[in-house]
mmCIF file of C-alpha atoms in Angstrom:
data_model
loop_
_atom_site.group_PDB
_atom_site.id
_atom_site.type_symbol
_atom_site.label_atom_id
_atom_site.label_comp_id
_atom_site.label_asym_id
_atom_site.label_seq_id
_atom_site.Cartn_x
_atom_site.Cartn_y
_atom_site.Cartn_z
ATOM 1 C CA MET A 588 11.422 -7.856 15.628
ATOM 2 C CA GLU A 589 12.660 -9.657 12.435
ATOM 3 C CA THR A 590 13.819 -7.410 9.778
ATOM 4 C CA LEU A 591 13.622 -8.722 5.968
ATOM 5 C CA SER A 592 17.570 -9.058 6.429
ATOM 6 C CA SER A 593 17.356 -11.272 9.148
ATOM 7 C CA LYS A 594 14.826 -13.403 7.032
ATOM 8 C CA ILE A 595 16.706 -13.512 3.920
ATOM 9 C CA ARG A 596 20.202 -14.186 5.455
ATOM 10 C CA PRO A 597 19.855 -18.090 5.998
ATOM 11 C CA TRP A 598 18.884 -18.137 2.083
ATOM 12 C CA VAL A 599 21.780 -15.976 1.165
ATOM 13 C CA ALA A 600 24.154 -18.108 2.659
ATOM 14 C CA ARG A 601 22.799 -21.545 1.081
ATOM 15 C CA ILE A 602 22.861 -19.746 -2.288
ATOM 16 C CA VAL A 603 26.645 -18.334 -1.717
ATOM 17 C CA GLU A 604 27.477 -21.904 -0.351
ATOM 18 C CA ALA A 605 25.689 -23.555 -3.661
ATOM 19 C CA GLU A 606 26.682 -21.296 -6.150
ATOM 20 C CA GLY A 607 30.208 -21.114 -4.946
ATOM 21 C CA LEU A 608 30.018 -17.428 -4.827
ATOM 22 C CA PHE A 609 32.097 -15.095 -2.172
ATOM 23 C CA PRO A 610 29.362 -13.359 0.096
ATOM 24 C CA TRP A 611 31.071 -9.596 -1.890
ATOM 25 C CA GLN A 612 30.161 -11.245 -4.830
ATOM 26 C CA PHE A 613 26.532 -11.555 -3.912
ATOM 27 C CA ARG A 614 26.190 -8.035 -1.892
ATOM 28 C CA LYS A 615 25.695 -6.162 -4.888
ATOM 29 C CA THR A 616 23.053 -8.112 -6.625
ATOM 30 C CA PHE A 617 21.645 -8.510 -3.157
ATOM 31 C CA ALA A 618 21.229 -4.743 -2.771
ATOM 32 C CA GLU A 619 19.829 -4.551 -6.464
ATOM 33 C CA CYS A 620 17.213 -7.149 -5.542
ATOM 34 C CA ARG A 621 16.301 -5.243 -2.536
ATOM 35 C CA MET A 622 15.421 -2.054 -4.162
ATOM 36 C CA VAL A 623 13.301 -4.021 -7.089
ATOM 37 C CA ARG A 624 9.879 -2.232 -6.761
ATOM 38 C CA GLY A 625 7.194 -4.580 -4.696
ATOM 39 C CA LEU A 626 9.982 -5.622 -2.663
ATOM 40 C CA PRO A 627 10.334 -4.006 0.709
ATOM 41 C CA LYS A 628 14.035 -2.043 1.873
ATOM 42 C CA GLU A 629 14.884 -3.092 5.278
ATOM 43 C CA GLY A 630 13.053 -1.299 7.898
ATOM 44 C CA SER A 631 10.154 -0.727 5.480
ATOM 45 C CA LYS A 632 6.548 -1.830 5.263
ATOM 46 C CA MET A 633 5.741 -4.934 3.425
ATOM 47 C CA ILE A 634 2.145 -3.219 1.958
ATOM 48 C CA ARG A 635 2.532 0.655 1.473
ATOM 49 C CA SER A 636 0.051 1.868 -1.257
ATOM 50 C CA LYS A 637 -2.049 5.014 -1.785
ATOM 51 C CA SER A 638 -4.970 2.431 -2.357
ATOM 52 C CA SER A 639 -4.632 0.399 0.923
ATOM 53 C CA ALA A 640 -3.987 3.870 3.063
ATOM 54 C CA TYR A 641 -7.303 5.451 1.509
ATOM 55 C CA GLY A 642 -9.251 2.359 1.854
ATOM 56 C CA LEU A 643 -8.298 1.763 5.572
ATOM 57 C CA LEU A 644 -8.555 5.874 6.027
ATOM 58 C CA ALA A 645 -12.155 5.415 4.486
ATOM 59 C CA ILE A 646 -13.287 2.487 6.457
ATOM 60 C CA TYR A 647 -12.194 4.064 9.494
ATOM 61 C CA GLU A 648 -14.019 7.102 9.025
ATOM 62 C CA ILE A 649 -16.895 4.956 7.921
ATOM 63 C CA ALA A 650 -16.948 2.609 10.943
ATOM 64 C CA LYS A 651 -16.279 5.866 13.067
ATOM 65 C CA ALA A 652 -19.765 7.541 12.198
ATOM 66 C CA SER A 653 -21.407 4.258 12.344
ATOM 67 C CA GLN A 654 -20.904 4.168 16.025
ATOM 68 C CA SER A 655 -22.429 7.802 16.070
ATOM 69 C CA ASP A 656 -25.765 9.592 15.096
ATOM 70 C CA LYS A 657 -24.550 9.830 11.479
ATOM 71 C CA ALA A 658 -25.240 6.231 11.133
ATOM 72 C CA SER A 659 -28.393 7.013 9.219
ATOM 73 C CA THR A 660 -26.480 8.467 6.277
ATOM 74 C CA GLY A 661 -23.736 7.535 4.499
ATOM 75 C CA ILE A 662 -20.394 9.028 4.333
ATOM 76 C CA LEU A 663 -19.181 10.627 1.149
ATOM 77 C CA ALA A 664 -15.902 10.059 -0.807
ATOM 78 C CA ARG A 665 -15.373 13.568 -1.127
ATOM 79 C CA ASP A 666 -15.877 14.133 2.748
ATOM 80 C CA VAL A 667 -13.259 11.502 3.487
ATOM 81 C CA ALA A 668 -11.027 13.153 0.972
ATOM 82 C CA ARG A 669 -11.503 16.519 2.144
ATOM 83 C CA LYS A 670 -10.911 15.480 5.766
ATOM 84 C CA TYR A 671 -7.454 14.053 4.582
ATOM 85 C CA LYS A 672 -6.728 16.375 1.696
ATOM 86 C CA LEU A 673 -6.755 13.570 -0.730
ATOM 87 C CA PRO A 674 -7.685 13.244 -4.369
ATOM 88 C CA THR A 675 -11.649 12.917 -4.511
ATOM 89 C CA ALA A 676 -11.375 10.690 -7.398
ATOM 90 C CA TYR A 677 -9.271 8.378 -6.257
ATOM 91 C CA VAL A 678 -10.816 8.056 -2.751
ATOM 92 C CA ALA A 679 -13.944 7.461 -4.579
ATOM 93 C CA LYS A 680 -12.708 4.928 -6.649
ATOM 94 C CA VAL A 681 -11.120 2.955 -3.718
ATOM 95 C CA MET A 682 -14.127 3.230 -1.653
ATOM 96 C CA SER A 683 -16.139 1.567 -4.941
ATOM 97 C CA HIS A 684 -13.968 -1.546 -4.785
ATOM 98 C CA LEU A 685 -14.282 -2.075 -1.282
ATOM 99 C CA ALA A 686 -18.201 -1.746 -2.058
ATOM 100 C CA LYS A 687 -17.613 -3.938 -4.833
ATOM 101 C CA HIS A 688 -16.069 -6.760 -2.765
ATOM 102 C CA GLY A 689 -18.378 -6.561 0.011
ATOM 103 C CA VAL A 690 -16.766 -4.785 2.521
ATOM 104 C CA LEU A 691 -19.175 -1.540 2.227
ATOM 105 C CA ASP A 692 -22.466 -0.756 0.488
ATOM 106 C CA SER A 693 -23.204 2.067 -1.707
ATOM 107 C CA GLU A 694 -26.186 4.022 -2.072
ATOM 108 C CA ARG A 695 -27.125 6.431 -4.477
ATOM 109 C CA GLY A 696 -29.450 9.739 -3.423
ATOM 110 C CA PRO A 697 -30.033 12.172 -1.081
ATOM 111 C CA ASN A 698 -29.226 10.129 2.028
ATOM 112 C CA GLY A 699 -26.574 8.082 0.021
ATOM 113 C CA GLY A 700 -22.990 7.403 0.606
ATOM 114 C CA PHE A 701 -21.027 4.665 1.559
ATOM 115 C CA ARG A 702 -21.969 2.278 5.074
ATOM 116 C CA LEU A 703 -20.059 -1.056 6.294
ATOM 117 C CA ALA A 704 -21.893 -3.977 4.653
ATOM 118 C CA ARG A 705 -21.059 -6.100 7.808
ATOM 119 C CA ARG A 706 -20.405 -5.012 11.720
ATOM 120 C CA ALA A 707 -16.802 -3.591 12.354
ATOM 121 C CA GLU A 708 -16.364 -6.779 13.958
ATOM 122 C CA LYS A 709 -16.603 -8.931 11.081
ATOM 123 C CA ILE A 710 -14.583 -7.069 8.528
ATOM 124 C CA THR A 711 -10.765 -7.935 8.826
ATOM 125 C CA LEU A 712 -7.835 -5.555 7.621
ATOM 126 C CA TRP A 713 -7.072 -8.395 5.294
ATOM 127 C CA ASP A 714 -10.340 -7.898 3.711
ATOM 128 C CA VAL A 715 -9.701 -4.323 3.519
ATOM 129 C CA LEU A 716 -6.363 -4.644 1.883
ATOM 130 C CA GLU A 717 -7.421 -7.487 -0.599
ATOM 131 C CA ALA A 718 -10.500 -5.154 -1.656
ATOM 132 C CA SER A 719 -8.864 -1.869 -2.065
ATOM 133 C CA GLY A 720 -5.995 -3.954 -4.494
ATOM 134 C CA ALA A 721 -2.920 -3.305 -2.229
ATOM 135 C CA LEU A 722 -1.651 -7.286 -2.472
ATOM 136 C CA THR A 723 -1.561 -7.456 -6.153
ATOM 137 C CA ALA A 724 1.979 -6.286 -6.285
ATOM 138 C CA ASP A 725 3.774 -9.123 -8.824
ATOM 139 C CA HIS A 726 7.214 -8.363 -8.678
ATOM 140 C CA GLY A 727 8.090 -11.881 -11.441
ATOM 141 C CA ASP A 728 8.775 -9.883 -14.234
ATOM 142 C CA ARG A 729 11.054 -7.504 -12.504
ATOM 143 C CA LEU A 730 13.348 -10.364 -11.158
ATOM 144 C CA LYS A 731 14.041 -11.747 -14.387
ATOM 145 C CA GLN A 732 17.585 -10.198 -14.640
ATOM 146 C CA TYR A 733 18.697 -11.889 -11.847
ATOM 147 C CA PRO A 734 20.184 -15.532 -11.542
ATOM 148 C CA PRO A 735 17.644 -17.861 -10.618
ATOM 149 C CA ALA A 736 18.759 -18.911 -7.178
ATOM 150 C CA VAL A 737 18.505 -15.051 -6.482
ATOM 151 C CA ARG A 738 14.882 -14.962 -8.007
ATOM 152 C CA LYS A 739 13.500 -18.403 -6.071
ATOM 153 C CA MET A 740 15.219 -17.106 -2.661
ATOM 154 C CA LEU A 741 13.440 -13.616 -2.680
ATOM 155 C CA ASN A 742 10.226 -15.221 -4.004
ATOM 156 C CA ARG A 743 10.288 -17.362 -0.991
ATOM 157 C CA ALA A 744 11.156 -14.648 1.244
ATOM 158 C CA TYR A 745 8.169 -12.401 -0.359
ATOM 159 C CA GLU A 746 5.963 -15.234 0.300
ATOM 160 C CA GLN A 747 6.820 -15.850 3.865
ATOM 161 C CA ILE A 748 6.712 -12.020 4.876
ATOM 162 C CA MET A 749 2.917 -11.906 2.923
ATOM 163 C CA ALA A 750 1.832 -14.895 4.907
ATOM 164 C CA SER A 751 3.159 -13.330 8.131
ATOM 165 C CA VAL A 752 1.063 -9.780 6.797
ATOM 166 C CA GLN A 753 -1.791 -11.864 6.216
ATOM 167 C CA SER A 754 -1.873 -13.635 9.370
ATOM 168 C CA ALA A 755 -1.464 -10.471 11.463
ATOM 169 C CA ALA A 756 -3.981 -8.565 9.318
ATOM 170 C CA SER A 757 -7.027 -11.477 9.425
ATOM 171 C CA THR A 758 -6.975 -11.262 13.104
ATOM 172 C CA SER A 759 -7.379 -7.672 13.109
ATOM 173 C CA THR A 760 -10.835 -6.174 12.376
ATOM 174 C CA VAL A 761 -12.048 -2.932 11.781
ATOM 175 C CA ALA A 762 -13.365 -2.398 15.371
ATOM 176 C CA ASP A 763 -9.828 -2.753 16.475
ATOM 177 C CA MET A 764 -9.045 0.587 14.795
ATOM 178 C CA LEU A 765 -11.612 2.431 16.625
#
């Protein structure tokens, strides 16, 4: 499996050569750039936010319930929160986002709660990640302090990594989680 370092290394070599830098001069800047929030450190996952994790947990619980006898009643945010010991208000907020984006249906009342808006086979993990707000990490402002060549290299690396994440998440469905 390729690491972030192995994806970035060719660009680093080009920048070092183009800018007339020695690799040891570039190391500190590269290490600082890797630590910028919104960019992963080597070996970490690209998308790691509470929203995405809570969204995936909620979708999993709802999809699992839709296969069982609980399909007639919706799943409540507090039930998901209680099961995984999460903040109820935050789980409810994430589930509301999923409903606003058409991933879940929500219904008020005694038999209310959240249900899948489509069959589990039709909902991709990319849909869940997008709807939960996990993909909104804009790191452009945080990179202004670095030289233009470094910013350009990191932006290209980030775009390439996000394209890989999108490709993988777009082919995986909620049904694959079950």
